[in-house]
């Protein structure tokens, strides 16, 4: 991996790159920062590489010392969604297992194992206590999207909301907890905004939005 200073007329930028790889921080609402100097990035093979694969890594990047440390390595990059709170990385292993790892000690814990539904798009409250994810459609042969929440202190898992929309834009997507109230969830009606007038939605736990 290389760290390169790119100069512009006004600012200098630090570019992180390595031949044959992409670095990304995931969805913008999923925090990837450990502290002011360190962040966790997803590293995947470039599609242009002849030996490209679905293997992906979560790497801890130190911007001051210009170093990296591999925290997690998996074969399926689609299932490696992640979010960071202080020095703890929360990530999804093999689509069904919510795990945590201490970025300093590398101590790994299994937090929750889903028996039926993949864990998608994790988000957290600002205090780091609650984490949510959602399941994409086709529940009992209906196009229903379900949002779940886990209390990371007690381990309690609750269903926050179920929602689906009429065809052709059926998808409810991008579920995320309110940063300061774990009983409120925000989500989007996915699709062509020419036809979708109410794009953003809010729901209370257990209530129809």
mmCIF file of C-alpha atoms in Angstrom:
data_model
loop_
_atom_site.group_PDB
_atom_site.id
_atom_site.type_symbol
_atom_site.label_atom_id
_atom_site.label_comp_id
_atom_site.label_asym_id
_atom_site.label_seq_id
_atom_site.Cartn_x
_atom_site.Cartn_y
_atom_site.Cartn_z
ATOM 1 C CA UNK A 1 0.000 0.000 0.000
ATOM 2 C CA UNK A 2 1.158 3.523 -0.708
ATOM 3 C CA UNK A 3 0.395 6.923 0.796
ATOM 4 C CA UNK A 4 0.802 9.760 -1.671
ATOM 5 C CA UNK A 5 0.518 13.521 -1.243
ATOM 6 C CA UNK A 6 -1.447 15.126 -4.064
ATOM 7 C CA UNK A 7 -1.078 18.886 -4.315
ATOM 8 C CA UNK A 8 -3.714 21.256 -5.631
ATOM 9 C CA UNK A 9 -3.818 25.028 -5.839
ATOM 10 C CA UNK A 10 -5.332 25.285 -2.342
ATOM 11 C CA UNK A 11 -4.820 22.033 -0.424
ATOM 12 C CA UNK A 12 -2.730 18.901 -0.132
ATOM 13 C CA UNK A 13 -4.558 15.570 -0.139
ATOM 14 C CA UNK A 14 -3.361 12.215 1.159
ATOM 15 C CA UNK A 15 -4.181 9.475 -1.333
ATOM 16 C CA UNK A 16 -4.229 5.834 -0.228
ATOM 17 C CA UNK A 17 -3.758 3.364 -3.040
ATOM 18 C CA UNK A 18 -2.260 0.044 -4.054
ATOM 19 C CA UNK A 19 -1.973 -1.397 -7.533
ATOM 20 C CA UNK A 20 -4.832 -3.787 -8.250
ATOM 21 C CA UNK A 21 -7.029 -2.777 -5.298
ATOM 22 C CA UNK A 22 -9.898 -0.464 -4.446
ATOM 23 C CA UNK A 23 -10.253 1.196 -1.041
ATOM 24 C CA UNK A 24 -13.659 2.353 0.169
ATOM 25 C CA UNK A 25 -15.346 3.395 3.407
ATOM 26 C CA UNK A 26 -18.812 2.004 2.720
ATOM 27 C CA UNK A 27 -22.025 3.993 2.928
ATOM 28 C CA UNK A 28 -21.501 7.538 4.171
ATOM 29 C CA UNK A 29 -23.743 7.127 7.230
ATOM 30 C CA UNK A 30 -21.728 4.141 8.496
ATOM 31 C CA UNK A 31 -18.926 5.542 10.637
ATOM 32 C CA UNK A 32 -15.477 4.181 9.719
ATOM 33 C CA UNK A 33 -13.318 6.363 12.018
ATOM 34 C CA UNK A 34 -11.646 4.919 15.120
ATOM 35 C CA UNK A 35 -10.235 8.299 16.128
ATOM 36 C CA UNK A 36 -8.885 11.419 14.413
ATOM 37 C CA UNK A 37 -5.916 9.544 12.955
ATOM 38 C CA UNK A 38 -7.225 6.041 12.230
ATOM 39 C CA UNK A 39 -10.033 4.609 10.137
ATOM 40 C CA UNK A 40 -11.180 1.233 8.824
ATOM 41 C CA UNK A 41 -11.475 0.810 5.063
ATOM 42 C CA UNK A 42 -12.751 -1.995 2.876
ATOM 43 C CA UNK A 43 -10.119 -3.210 0.398
ATOM 44 C CA UNK A 44 -11.184 -5.247 -2.630
ATOM 45 C CA UNK A 45 -9.518 -6.437 -5.820
ATOM 46 C CA UNK A 46 -9.817 -4.246 -8.872
ATOM 47 C CA UNK A 47 -12.178 -5.652 -11.500
ATOM 48 C CA UNK A 48 -9.542 -4.954 -14.123
ATOM 49 C CA UNK A 49 -7.096 -7.425 -12.572
ATOM 50 C CA UNK A 50 -6.798 -10.812 -14.305
ATOM 51 C CA UNK A 51 -6.748 -12.576 -10.946
ATOM 52 C CA UNK A 52 -9.634 -10.570 -9.551
ATOM 53 C CA UNK A 53 -11.732 -12.337 -6.911
ATOM 54 C CA UNK A 54 -14.491 -11.612 -4.425
ATOM 55 C CA UNK A 55 -12.007 -11.668 -1.542
ATOM 56 C CA UNK A 56 -12.112 -8.564 0.606
ATOM 57 C CA UNK A 57 -10.335 -7.213 3.664
ATOM 58 C CA UNK A 58 -11.128 -4.705 6.365
ATOM 59 C CA UNK A 59 -7.918 -2.812 7.078
ATOM 60 C CA UNK A 60 -7.038 -0.347 9.808
ATOM 61 C CA UNK A 61 -5.332 2.688 8.280
ATOM 62 C CA UNK A 62 -3.106 4.919 10.420
ATOM 63 C CA UNK A 63 -2.839 8.282 8.666
ATOM 64 C CA UNK A 64 -0.085 9.608 10.928
ATOM 65 C CA UNK A 65 2.281 6.629 10.828
ATOM 66 C CA UNK A 66 1.144 5.672 7.290
ATOM 67 C CA UNK A 67 0.613 2.025 8.129
ATOM 68 C CA UNK A 68 -2.138 -0.516 7.665
ATOM 69 C CA UNK A 69 -3.224 -3.611 9.588
ATOM 70 C CA UNK A 70 -5.556 -6.293 8.234
ATOM 71 C CA UNK A 71 -8.383 -6.848 10.720
ATOM 72 C CA UNK A 72 -10.714 -9.141 8.760
ATOM 73 C CA UNK A 73 -10.361 -11.162 5.571
ATOM 74 C CA UNK A 74 -13.318 -12.795 3.832
ATOM 75 C CA UNK A 75 -14.102 -14.414 0.506
ATOM 76 C CA UNK A 76 -17.375 -12.553 -0.092
ATOM 77 C CA UNK A 77 -17.063 -8.781 -0.148
ATOM 78 C CA UNK A 78 -20.858 -8.375 -0.320
ATOM 79 C CA UNK A 79 -21.187 -9.674 3.237
ATOM 80 C CA UNK A 80 -18.517 -7.546 4.875
ATOM 81 C CA UNK A 81 -20.561 -4.458 5.730
ATOM 82 C CA UNK A 82 -19.123 -2.684 8.761
ATOM 83 C CA UNK A 83 -19.416 0.183 11.218
ATOM 84 C CA UNK A 84 -16.994 1.479 13.869
ATOM 85 C CA UNK A 85 -17.530 2.757 17.399
ATOM 86 C CA UNK A 86 -14.373 3.988 19.169
ATOM 87 C CA UNK A 87 -11.842 1.114 18.983
ATOM 88 C CA UNK A 88 -14.428 -1.577 18.128
ATOM 89 C CA UNK A 89 -15.193 -2.675 14.597
ATOM 90 C CA UNK A 90 -18.589 -4.302 14.021
ATOM 91 C CA UNK A 91 -18.893 -6.332 10.831
ATOM 92 C CA UNK A 92 -20.947 -9.080 9.185
ATOM 93 C CA UNK A 93 -19.279 -12.444 8.649
ATOM 94 C CA UNK A 94 -20.625 -14.880 6.039
ATOM 95 C CA UNK A 95 -23.792 -12.765 5.720
ATOM 96 C CA UNK A 96 -25.364 -14.232 8.879
ATOM 97 C CA UNK A 97 -23.014 -13.510 11.794
ATOM 98 C CA UNK A 98 -22.648 -10.136 13.483
ATOM 99 C CA UNK A 99 -19.147 -9.907 14.948
ATOM 100 C CA UNK A 100 -16.958 -7.379 16.690
ATOM 101 C CA UNK A 101 -13.196 -7.015 16.821
ATOM 102 C CA UNK A 102 -10.993 -4.766 18.939
ATOM 103 C CA UNK A 103 -8.778 -2.918 16.430
ATOM 104 C CA UNK A 104 -5.888 -2.781 18.913
ATOM 105 C CA UNK A 105 -5.901 -6.269 20.466
ATOM 106 C CA UNK A 106 -7.657 -8.094 17.581
ATOM 107 C CA UNK A 107 -9.953 -9.799 20.108
ATOM 108 C CA UNK A 108 -12.936 -11.113 18.130
ATOM 109 C CA UNK A 109 -16.443 -11.830 19.437
ATOM 110 C CA UNK A 110 -19.581 -13.266 17.874
ATOM 111 C CA UNK A 111 -22.477 -11.038 18.904
ATOM 112 C CA UNK A 112 -25.481 -12.452 17.076
ATOM 113 C CA UNK A 113 -26.144 -15.281 14.605
ATOM 114 C CA UNK A 114 -29.146 -14.935 12.301
ATOM 115 C CA UNK A 115 -30.860 -18.249 11.617
ATOM 116 C CA UNK A 116 -32.878 -17.235 8.567
ATOM 117 C CA UNK A 117 -32.085 -13.777 7.200
ATOM 118 C CA UNK A 118 -28.840 -12.135 6.003
ATOM 119 C CA UNK A 119 -27.656 -9.158 8.061
ATOM 120 C CA UNK A 120 -27.509 -6.092 5.807
ATOM 121 C CA UNK A 121 -26.499 -2.439 6.167
ATOM 122 C CA UNK A 122 -25.603 -2.107 9.900
ATOM 123 C CA UNK A 123 -25.962 1.298 11.581
ATOM 124 C CA UNK A 124 -25.464 2.466 15.173
ATOM 125 C CA UNK A 125 -26.757 5.005 17.648
ATOM 126 C CA UNK A 126 -24.331 7.747 18.665
ATOM 127 C CA UNK A 127 -23.684 6.163 22.069
ATOM 128 C CA UNK A 128 -22.679 2.833 20.494
ATOM 129 C CA UNK A 129 -25.270 0.822 22.416
ATOM 130 C CA UNK A 130 -27.752 -0.074 19.668
ATOM 131 C CA UNK A 131 -27.129 -1.437 16.178
ATOM 132 C CA UNK A 132 -29.652 -2.128 13.431
ATOM 133 C CA UNK A 133 -29.785 -4.005 10.150
ATOM 134 C CA UNK A 134 -32.492 -4.946 7.663
ATOM 135 C CA UNK A 135 -33.608 -7.890 5.568
ATOM 136 C CA UNK A 136 -34.359 -7.329 1.905
ATOM 137 C CA UNK A 137 -37.848 -8.379 0.848
ATOM 138 C CA UNK A 138 -39.609 -11.671 0.074
ATOM 139 C CA UNK A 139 -40.717 -12.433 3.632
ATOM 140 C CA UNK A 140 -43.344 -15.207 3.426
ATOM 141 C CA UNK A 141 -43.507 -14.609 -0.351
ATOM 142 C CA UNK A 142 -44.392 -10.952 0.170
ATOM 143 C CA UNK A 143 -42.231 -7.981 -0.737
ATOM 144 C CA UNK A 144 -41.721 -6.824 2.841
ATOM 145 C CA UNK A 145 -38.510 -5.278 4.155
ATOM 146 C CA UNK A 146 -37.811 -5.837 7.851
ATOM 147 C CA UNK A 147 -35.603 -3.751 10.157
ATOM 148 C CA UNK A 148 -34.094 -5.327 13.293
ATOM 149 C CA UNK A 149 -32.310 -3.776 16.269
ATOM 150 C CA UNK A 150 -29.933 -5.303 18.802
ATOM 151 C CA UNK A 151 -29.026 -3.945 22.236
ATOM 152 C CA UNK A 152 -25.277 -4.584 22.366
ATOM 153 C CA UNK A 153 -25.282 -4.511 26.172
ATOM 154 C CA UNK A 154 -28.093 -6.996 26.829
ATOM 155 C CA UNK A 155 -28.126 -8.887 23.514
ATOM 156 C CA UNK A 156 -31.872 -8.306 23.086
ATOM 157 C CA UNK A 157 -33.011 -8.331 19.441
ATOM 158 C CA UNK A 158 -36.308 -6.673 18.474
ATOM 159 C CA UNK A 159 -38.176 -6.111 15.226
ATOM 160 C CA UNK A 160 -38.392 -2.380 14.566
ATOM 161 C CA UNK A 161 -40.637 -2.167 11.510
ATOM 162 C CA UNK A 162 -41.845 -4.016 8.417
ATOM 163 C CA UNK A 163 -42.585 -2.103 5.235
ATOM 164 C CA UNK A 164 -43.159 -2.655 1.548
ATOM 165 C CA UNK A 165 -44.477 -0.522 -1.314
ATOM 166 C CA UNK A 166 -46.527 -1.125 -4.424
ATOM 167 C CA UNK A 167 -44.984 -2.257 -7.713
ATOM 168 C CA UNK A 168 -42.914 -1.281 -9.601
ATOM 169 C CA UNK A 169 -40.956 0.447 -6.812
ATOM 170 C CA UNK A 170 -41.465 -2.005 -3.949
ATOM 171 C CA UNK A 171 -38.240 -1.525 -2.025
ATOM 172 C CA UNK A 172 -37.866 0.019 1.426
ATOM 173 C CA UNK A 173 -34.153 0.575 1.906
ATOM 174 C CA UNK A 174 -31.349 2.265 3.873
ATOM 175 C CA UNK A 175 -32.784 1.637 7.331
ATOM 176 C CA UNK A 176 -30.850 3.469 10.042
ATOM 177 C CA UNK A 177 -31.506 4.212 13.695
ATOM 178 C CA UNK A 178 -31.960 7.749 14.920
ATOM 179 C CA UNK A 179 -28.578 8.657 16.485
ATOM 180 C CA UNK A 180 -30.168 9.773 19.771
ATOM 181 C CA UNK A 181 -33.392 7.703 20.006
ATOM 182 C CA UNK A 182 -33.112 3.933 19.387
ATOM 183 C CA UNK A 183 -36.902 3.591 19.062
ATOM 184 C CA UNK A 184 -36.966 5.682 15.886
ATOM 185 C CA UNK A 185 -35.763 4.421 12.512
ATOM 186 C CA UNK A 186 -35.309 6.294 9.241
ATOM 187 C CA UNK A 187 -35.585 4.614 5.843
ATOM 188 C CA UNK A 188 -36.087 5.355 2.161
ATOM 189 C CA UNK A 189 -38.590 4.400 -0.517
ATOM 190 C CA UNK A 190 -36.180 3.231 -3.193
ATOM 191 C CA UNK A 191 -36.797 3.900 -6.869
ATOM 192 C CA UNK A 192 -37.251 6.542 -9.533
ATOM 193 C CA UNK A 193 -37.878 9.835 -7.723
ATOM 194 C CA UNK A 194 -39.915 11.070 -10.698
ATOM 195 C CA UNK A 195 -42.695 8.799 -9.421
ATOM 196 C CA UNK A 196 -41.867 8.655 -5.711
ATOM 197 C CA UNK A 197 -42.981 11.819 -3.941
ATOM 198 C CA UNK A 198 -42.351 10.613 -0.369
ATOM 199 C CA UNK A 199 -38.749 9.455 -0.524
ATOM 200 C CA UNK A 200 -37.860 9.608 3.196
ATOM 201 C CA UNK A 201 -39.783 7.816 5.945
ATOM 202 C CA UNK A 202 -39.692 7.691 9.753
ATOM 203 C CA UNK A 203 -41.118 4.917 11.924
ATOM 204 C CA UNK A 204 -41.493 4.230 15.639
ATOM 205 C CA UNK A 205 -40.606 0.777 16.956
ATOM 206 C CA UNK A 206 -43.510 -1.594 16.459
ATOM 207 C CA UNK A 207 -45.742 0.946 14.732
ATOM 208 C CA UNK A 208 -46.883 1.196 11.121
ATOM 209 C CA UNK A 209 -45.070 4.141 9.446
#
